[in-house]
Amino acid sequence: MSDTQMWGAGLRSDGPVKPAWCPGCGNYAIVKAVDRALDEAGLDRRRVVLVSGIGQAAKLPHYVSRPVNFFNGLHGRAVPAATGIKLANHTLEVIITSGDGDMYGEGGNHLLHAIRRNIGLKCFVHNNQIYGLTKGQASPTSDAGTHTKLQAYGVAAQPLNPLALAIAEGASFVARSFTGLPDHLPQTMVAALQQPGFALLDILQPCITFNKLNTFKWYQDRVRPLGDDYDPTDRLRALETALVWGDEIPVGVLYRADRPSYESKLPVLASGPLAAP
Amino acid sequence: MDTNIRIAGEAGQGVQTAGDLLVEAFSAMGLHLLSSQSYMSRVRGGLNWFDVRIGDREVLAPREDVDLLIALHEDALTHLRDTVNPDGLIVYDGEAEGTVALHFDGVAQEVGGQVIMANAVAAGAVFGVLGYDVAELVDYLGSVFAKKGAEVVAANAACARRGAELMAAHAGRLQGPAPGSGPRTSVDGARAVALGACTAGLKLAAAYPMSPSTAVLNAIAGYSEQFGILVEQAEDEIAAINIICGATYAGAPAMLTTSGGGFALMAEGLSLAGMLELPAVILLAMRPGPATGLPTRTGQEDLRFVISAGHGEFPRFVFAPGDVTQAYALTRHALAVAHEYQTPAFILTDQYLVDLHATCAPLEAAPRPIDRGLVAAGADYVRYALTDSGISPRAIPGGDAIVMADSDEHTEDGHVTEDLSVRVQMVDKRLRKEAGMCAAALPPTAYRAEDADTLLVCWGSTYGACREAVDLLRDDGRGTSPRPTVGMLHFGQVWPLNADAVRAAIGRRERVVVIEGNARGQFASVLREIGALTDCETMAKYDGLPFTAREIVRRLSHE
């Protein structure tokens, strides 16, 4: 029996599905954290939709421990698909779980406008600073100078700072976590789920196969959880904190603002979901 | 009999407002009418015109020649005076030989106190020339401006009356058709599509604005409160189609509006709708291309693109309404069959039909939602169950069923698979729908075709011009000798087609001419491809303007 046939036989929604991820990939910690966050937030999986684009991270919806609704769409297009789902039925919890290429590269424009709308989507971005599925090209968050087969002279562009971007745009919830923090990650996800509007959670994770620079140890040596004295409602301080990247990388909820969600401002949704009979 | 009135001026001079006034007032009087517009891609200046053709029986298409030209500036006179019939009349905002002078702005300023009321003066002048009672126009102005207060109503009414008075000396030079036999209701193409969608149960519309489709989006927005519809302006076209995909997955009937270049950006999203088996409805209002082409003109150049857009193979419907009544009915039908077969459906129309205004029997405005074909299912639900018809029971998230959808090739329960035998089963399942779709395809509409030796074949908005051409040739015999026996077939559904039914409808004819608004005979090639037609001529038009009946008659006899 060929490998591909075994795969087909192995894929069942009612049992554990064997992931297509490399052993040791940071995605394993993220899928565990998603499972835990859904349970800790007390969500009924029949009322949750996981939305993803394309890439290794985007396969996550297939690998959660118990079945959940999902929409695994096109590369870079998780945000508009999720927007359509949320507008059609705003009583569903719609969570985007996708990668840095998907969200910050191909889908960058959609991210900007989801923040502008402040639509109640929770956006968990697996950020390993590299394109894994296409075998190791630079991502929008790759550090300047990173050498790859394609960027033979090193990455000439400076990396995107998703947190600073989201704070500058006035996102209502901006956070960062790391796959090496087994409690911090699901807790931050739960905090994101409790925010009514758009929530961006950037998750640092290693790509053990292609990113030899930003390794698990590299992140572990640098991440510093924000202290109890940190005030996430101070936007200027949040922006300052978001600009810190190097020997120290702050993690936690960097910014939080009380803004009504997009869907709460649409009169047509007041009488119930559009998808209702 | 019928009369063609053309109001022409710069963009921003109120050409459209004056035209709209005439359309509404004439239609309330029971005249049959059809209006069409020619405008440039600019906000101010240029040369735009608005035609209102009125008749004492059904008016189906625009006319190229003009009986009454209202020229609001010099360019309008220079460029359009040759379109006026020898026994026609020109009313010009200035002094020129062979024209009647009327200083629209000056009269508006003097009588109404505002230059903006020049369009009421122009409409009044038209009533005066045609010998209609200006009270009918004044009544209509009263209802339009009621919200703006009695003063505005009175000033506009005075302008209209003065316009008519100043033309009193020329009254009767042109005989207006007798009012009274028309249906007294009228609609534009954009509103007909929008009302069809809204009554069918549309819940969400998304779009990135693009001429000429924006008129439909605006019309849906106009109905949104009445029907409880969300209209979302997407950040780009790619977002628009993915929003529609997400919304239909979640269960809301959804459609988008776009035009050629916008749709070009959506090809991947269309393919997603095909893979996920989503009832995505796409209104595509064509304009000439390629690229930006002629943004405010008309054409039928996107047929082959729409039929084959999207990577991979999946079924889709394409409907092409011929008039406002069909625009309403086929939009309802598109939503219904998209849901029945769980696959994308297009309403392929064009600038001409979207912008025209025509009298018709009142369109039913009460909601009559289509069947979304949803099932209640339990924990054992699988979204992509293999069935004989290819149609799987459709549940939506939020109930007991877990609904899993993946753009990768997937198993029945929606998980990614690289099992190549499952792949083949899934392709077969999706394509199996085509048998049902073809069997249920709407047949072409025949007009005076039974005994016709020459058969005109058309699709979409060329319907009116073709039908009128048939009447001209049969009843007037204009331009040809001996008089040919002409009939026509119009296709409101252009994909998929039932080849046997089409072949039977075409039958054996001496001459078959496929008439369409593109250079390559796209529909003719589709008919040949499915084996419904072997030998035919094509009549192509791609100058950005709609066909007229006389043009068809002329070209039939000379080509």
Coordinates of N, CA, C and O in Angstrom, one line a residue, chain B residues 453-540:
Chain B
D453 N -37.3 30.9 -42.2 CA -36.1 30.3 -42.9 C -34.8 30.9 -42.4 O -33.8 30.2 -42.4
T454 N -34.9 32.1 -41.9 CA -33.7 32.8 -41.3 C -33.9 32.9 -39.8 O -35.0 33.4 -39.4
L455 N -33.0 32.3 -39.1 CA -33.2 32.3 -37.6 C -32.1 33.2 -37.0 O -30.9 32.9 -37.2
L456 N -32.5 34.2 -36.3 CA -31.6 35.0 -35.5 C -31.4 34.3 -34.1 O -32.4 34.0 -33.5
V457 N -30.2 34.1 -33.7 CA -29.9 33.5 -32.4 C -29.2 34.6 -31.5 O -28.2 35.2 -32.0
C458 N -29.7 34.8 -30.3 CA -29.1 35.8 -29.5 C -29.2 35.4 -28.0 O -29.8 34.4 -27.7
W459 N -28.5 36.1 -27.2 CA -28.5 35.8 -25.7 C -28.3 37.2 -25.0 O -27.9 38.1 -25.6
G460 N -28.8 37.2 -23.7 CA -28.6 38.4 -22.9 C -29.4 39.5 -23.5 O -30.5 39.4 -24.1
S461 N -28.8 40.7 -23.4 CA -29.6 42.0 -23.6 C -29.8 42.3 -25.1 O -30.4 43.3 -25.4
T462 N -29.3 41.5 -26.0 CA -29.6 41.7 -27.4 C -31.0 41.3 -27.8 O -31.5 41.5 -28.9
Y463 N -31.7 40.7 -26.8 CA -33.1 40.2 -27.0 C -34.0 41.3 -27.7 O -34.6 41.0 -28.7
G464 N -34.1 42.5 -27.1 CA -35.0 43.5 -27.6 C -34.8 43.9 -29.0 O -35.7 44.0 -29.8
A465 N -33.5 44.2 -29.3 CA -33.1 44.7 -30.6 C -33.4 43.6 -31.7 O -33.9 43.8 -32.8
C466 N -33.1 42.3 -31.3 CA -33.4 41.2 -32.3 C -34.9 41.0 -32.5 O -35.3 40.8 -33.6
R467 N -35.7 41.1 -31.4 CA -37.1 40.9 -31.6 C -37.7 42.0 -32.4 O -38.5 41.7 -33.3
E468 N -37.2 43.2 -32.2 CA -37.8 44.3 -33.0 C -37.3 44.2 -34.5 O -38.1 44.5 -35.4
A469 N -36.1 43.7 -34.7 CA -35.6 43.4 -36.0 C -36.5 42.4 -36.7 O -36.8 42.6 -37.9
V470 N -36.9 41.4 -36.0 CA -37.8 40.4 -36.6 C -39.1 41.0 -37.1 O -39.6 40.8 -38.2
D471 N -39.7 41.8 -36.2 CA -40.9 42.5 -36.5 C -40.7 43.4 -37.7 O -41.6 43.5 -38.6
L472 N -39.6 44.2 -37.7 CA -39.4 45.1 -38.8 C -39.3 44.3 -40.2 O -39.9 44.7 -41.2
L473 N -38.6 43.3 -40.1 CA -38.4 42.5 -41.4 C -39.7 41.8 -41.8 O -40.0 41.7 -43.0
R474 N -40.4 41.3 -40.9 CA -41.6 40.5 -41.2 C -42.7 41.5 -41.6 O -43.5 41.2 -42.6
D475 N -42.9 42.6 -40.8 CA -44.1 43.4 -41.0 C -43.9 44.6 -41.9 O -44.8 45.0 -42.6
D476 N -42.6 45.1 -41.9 CA -42.4 46.3 -42.8 C -41.5 45.9 -44.0 O -41.6 46.6 -45.0
G477 N -40.8 44.8 -43.9 CA -40.0 44.3 -45.0 C -38.9 45.3 -45.4 O -38.5 45.4 -46.5
R478 N -38.5 46.2 -44.4 CA -37.6 47.2 -44.7 C -36.2 46.7 -45.2 O -35.6 45.8 -44.7
G479 N -35.8 47.3 -46.3 CA -34.4 47.1 -46.7 C -34.1 45.8 -47.4 O -33.0 45.6 -47.8
T480 N -35.1 44.9 -47.5 CA -34.8 43.7 -48.1 C -35.8 43.3 -49.2 O -37.0 43.6 -49.0
S481 N -35.4 42.6 -50.2 CA -36.3 42.1 -51.2 C -35.8 40.9 -51.8 O -34.6 40.9 -52.3
P482 N -36.4 39.8 -51.9 CA -37.8 39.6 -51.3 C -37.7 39.6 -49.7 O -36.7 39.3 -49.2
R483 N -38.9 39.9 -49.1 CA -39.0 39.9 -47.7 C -38.6 38.5 -47.1 O -39.3 37.5 -47.4
P484 N -37.6 38.5 -46.2 CA -37.3 37.1 -45.7 C -38.2 36.7 -44.5 O -38.9 37.6 -43.9
T485 N -38.3 35.4 -44.4 CA -39.1 34.9 -43.2 C -38.2 34.7 -42.1 O -37.4 33.8 -42.1
V486 N -38.2 35.7 -41.2 CA -37.2 35.7 -40.1 C -37.9 35.4 -38.7 O -39.0 35.8 -38.5
G487 N -37.2 34.7 -37.9 CA -37.6 34.4 -36.5 C -36.4 34.4 -35.6 O -35.3 34.7 -36.1
M488 N -36.6 34.3 -34.4 CA -35.5 34.3 -33.5 C -35.6 33.3 -32.3 O -36.6 32.9 -31.9
L489 N -34.4 33.0 -31.7 CA -34.3 32.3 -30.5 C -33.4 33.1 -29.6 O -32.3 33.5 -29.9
H490 N -33.9 33.2 -28.4 CA -33.1 34.0 -27.3 C -32.8 33.1 -26.2 O -33.6 32.3 -25.7
F491 N -31.5 33.1 -25.8 CA -31.1 32.2 -24.7 C -30.9 33.1 -23.4 O -30.1 34.0 -23.3
G492 N -31.7 32.7 -22.4 CA -31.6 33.4 -21.1 C -30.7 32.5 -20.2 O -30.2 33.0 -19.2
Q493 N -30.6 31.3 -20.5 CA -29.6 30.4 -19.8 C -28.6 30.1 -20.9 O -28.9 29.5 -22.0
V494 N -27.3 30.4 -20.6 CA -26.3 30.1 -21.7 C -25.3 29.1 -21.2 O -24.5 28.6 -22.0
W495 N -25.4 28.6 -20.0 CA -24.6 27.5 -19.5 C -25.1 26.9 -18.3 O -25.5 27.6 -17.4
P496 N -25.2 25.5 -18.1 CA -25.0 24.6 -19.2 C -26.2 24.6 -20.1 O -27.2 25.0 -19.8
L497 N -26.0 24.0 -21.3 CA -27.1 23.9 -22.3 C -27.4 22.4 -22.5 O -26.6 21.5 -22.3
N498 N -28.7 22.2 -22.9 CA -29.1 20.9 -23.2 C -29.0 20.8 -24.8 O -29.8 21.3 -25.5
A499 N -27.9 20.1 -25.2 CA -27.6 20.1 -26.6 C -28.8 19.6 -27.5 O -29.0 20.2 -28.6
D500 N -29.4 18.6 -27.1 CA -30.5 18.0 -27.9 C -31.7 19.1 -28.0 O -32.2 19.3 -29.1
A501 N -32.0 19.7 -26.9 CA -33.1 20.7 -26.9 C -32.7 21.9 -27.8 O -33.6 22.4 -28.6
V502 N -31.5 22.3 -27.7 CA -31.0 23.4 -28.5 C -31.0 23.1 -30.0 O -31.5 23.8 -30.9
R503 N -30.6 21.9 -30.3 CA -30.5 21.4 -31.7 C -32.0 21.4 -32.3 O -32.2 21.8 -33.4
A504 N -32.9 20.9 -31.5 CA -34.3 20.8 -31.9 C -34.9 22.2 -32.1 O -35.6 22.4 -33.1
A505 N -34.5 23.1 -31.2 CA -35.1 24.5 -31.3 C -34.5 25.2 -32.6 O -35.2 25.9 -33.3
I506 N -33.3 24.9 -32.9 CA -32.7 25.6 -34.1 C -33.3 24.9 -35.4 O -33.6 25.6 -36.3
G507 N -33.4 23.6 -35.3 CA -34.0 22.9 -36.4 C -33.2 23.1 -37.7 O -32.0 23.4 -37.7
R508 N -33.9 22.9 -38.8 CA -33.2 23.0 -40.1 C -33.7 24.4 -40.7 O -34.8 24.6 -41.0
R509 N -32.7 25.3 -40.9 CA -33.0 26.6 -41.5 C -32.1 26.9 -42.7 O -31.0 26.4 -42.7
E510 N -32.6 27.8 -43.5 CA -31.7 28.2 -44.6 C -30.5 28.9 -44.1 O -29.4 28.9 -44.6
R511 N -30.8 29.8 -43.1 CA -29.7 30.7 -42.6 C -29.9 30.8 -41.1 O -31.0 31.1 -40.6
V512 N -28.8 30.7 -40.4 CA -28.8 30.9 -38.9 C -27.7 32.0 -38.7 O -26.6 31.9 -39.1
V513 N -28.1 33.1 -38.0 CA -27.2 34.2 -37.7 C -27.1 34.4 -36.2 O -28.2 34.7 -35.6
V514 N -26.0 34.2 -35.6 CA -25.8 34.4 -34.2 C -25.3 35.8 -34.0 O -24.3 36.2 -34.5
I515 N -26.2 36.6 -33.2 CA -25.9 38.0 -33.1 C -25.4 38.3 -31.6 O -26.1 37.9 -30.7
E516 N -24.2 38.9 -31.5 CA -23.7 39.1 -30.1 C -22.7 40.2 -30.1 O -22.1 40.6 -31.1
G517 N -22.6 40.8 -28.9 CA -21.8 41.9 -28.6 C -20.3 41.6 -28.3 O -19.8 42.1 -27.3
N518 N -19.7 40.9 -29.2 CA -18.2 40.6 -29.1 C -17.7 40.3 -30.5 O -18.5 40.2 -31.4
A519 N -16.4 40.3 -30.6 CA -15.8 40.2 -31.9 C -15.6 38.8 -32.4 O -15.5 38.6 -33.6
R520 N -15.7 37.8 -31.5 CA -15.3 36.5 -31.9 C -16.4 35.5 -32.0 O -16.2 34.3 -32.3
G521 N -17.6 36.0 -31.8 CA -18.8 35.0 -31.8 C -18.7 34.0 -30.7 O -18.7 32.8 -31.0
Q522 N -18.6 34.4 -29.5 CA -18.4 33.5 -28.4 C -19.5 32.5 -28.2 O -19.3 31.3 -28.0
F523 N -20.7 33.0 -28.3 CA -21.9 32.1 -28.0 C -22.0 31.1 -29.2 O -22.3 29.9 -29.0
A524 N -21.7 31.6 -30.4 CA -21.7 30.7 -31.6 C -20.7 29.6 -31.4 O -21.0 28.4 -31.7
S525 N -19.6 29.9 -30.8 CA -18.6 28.9 -30.6 C -19.0 27.9 -29.5 O -18.7 26.7 -29.6
V526 N -19.7 28.4 -28.5 CA -20.3 27.5 -27.5 C -21.3 26.5 -28.1 O -21.3 25.3 -27.9
L527 N -22.2 27.0 -29.0 CA -23.2 26.2 -29.6 C -22.5 25.1 -30.5 O -22.9 24.0 -30.6
R528 N -21.4 25.5 -31.2 CA -20.7 24.6 -32.0 C -20.1 23.5 -31.2 O -20.1 22.3 -31.5
E529 N -19.5 24.0 -30.1 CA -18.7 23.1 -29.2 C -19.6 22.0 -28.6 O -19.2 20.8 -28.5
I530 N -20.8 22.4 -28.2 CA -21.7 21.3 -27.7 C -22.4 20.5 -28.8 O -23.2 19.6 -28.5
G531 N -22.1 20.9 -30.0 CA -22.7 20.1 -31.1 C -24.1 20.4 -31.5 O -24.8 19.7 -32.1
A532 N -24.6 21.6 -31.0 CA -25.9 22.0 -31.3 C -26.1 22.8 -32.6 O -27.2 23.0 -33.1
L533 N -25.0 23.2 -33.2 CA -25.0 24.0 -34.4 C -23.8 23.7 -35.2 O -22.7 23.7 -34.6
T534 N -23.9 23.6 -36.4 CA -22.7 23.3 -37.2 C -22.4 24.5 -38.1 O -21.3 25.1 -38.1
D535 N -23.4 25.0 -38.8 CA -23.2 26.0 -39.8 C -24.0 27.3 -39.4 O -25.2 27.3 -39.3
C536 N -23.2 28.4 -39.2 CA -23.9 29.6 -38.9 C -23.1 30.8 -39.3 O -21.9 30.7 -39.6
E537 N -23.8 31.9 -39.4 CA -23.0 33.2 -39.6 C -23.0 33.9 -38.2 O -23.9 33.6 -37.3
T538 N -22.1 34.8 -38.0 CA -22.2 35.6 -36.8 C -22.3 37.1 -37.2 O -21.7 37.5 -38.2
M539 N -22.9 37.8 -36.3 CA -23.0 39.3 -36.4 C -22.4 39.8 -35.2 O -23.0 39.7 -34.1
A540 N -21.2 40.5 -35.3 CA -20.5 40.9 -34.2 C -20.6 42.4 -34.0 O -20.7 43.2 -35.0

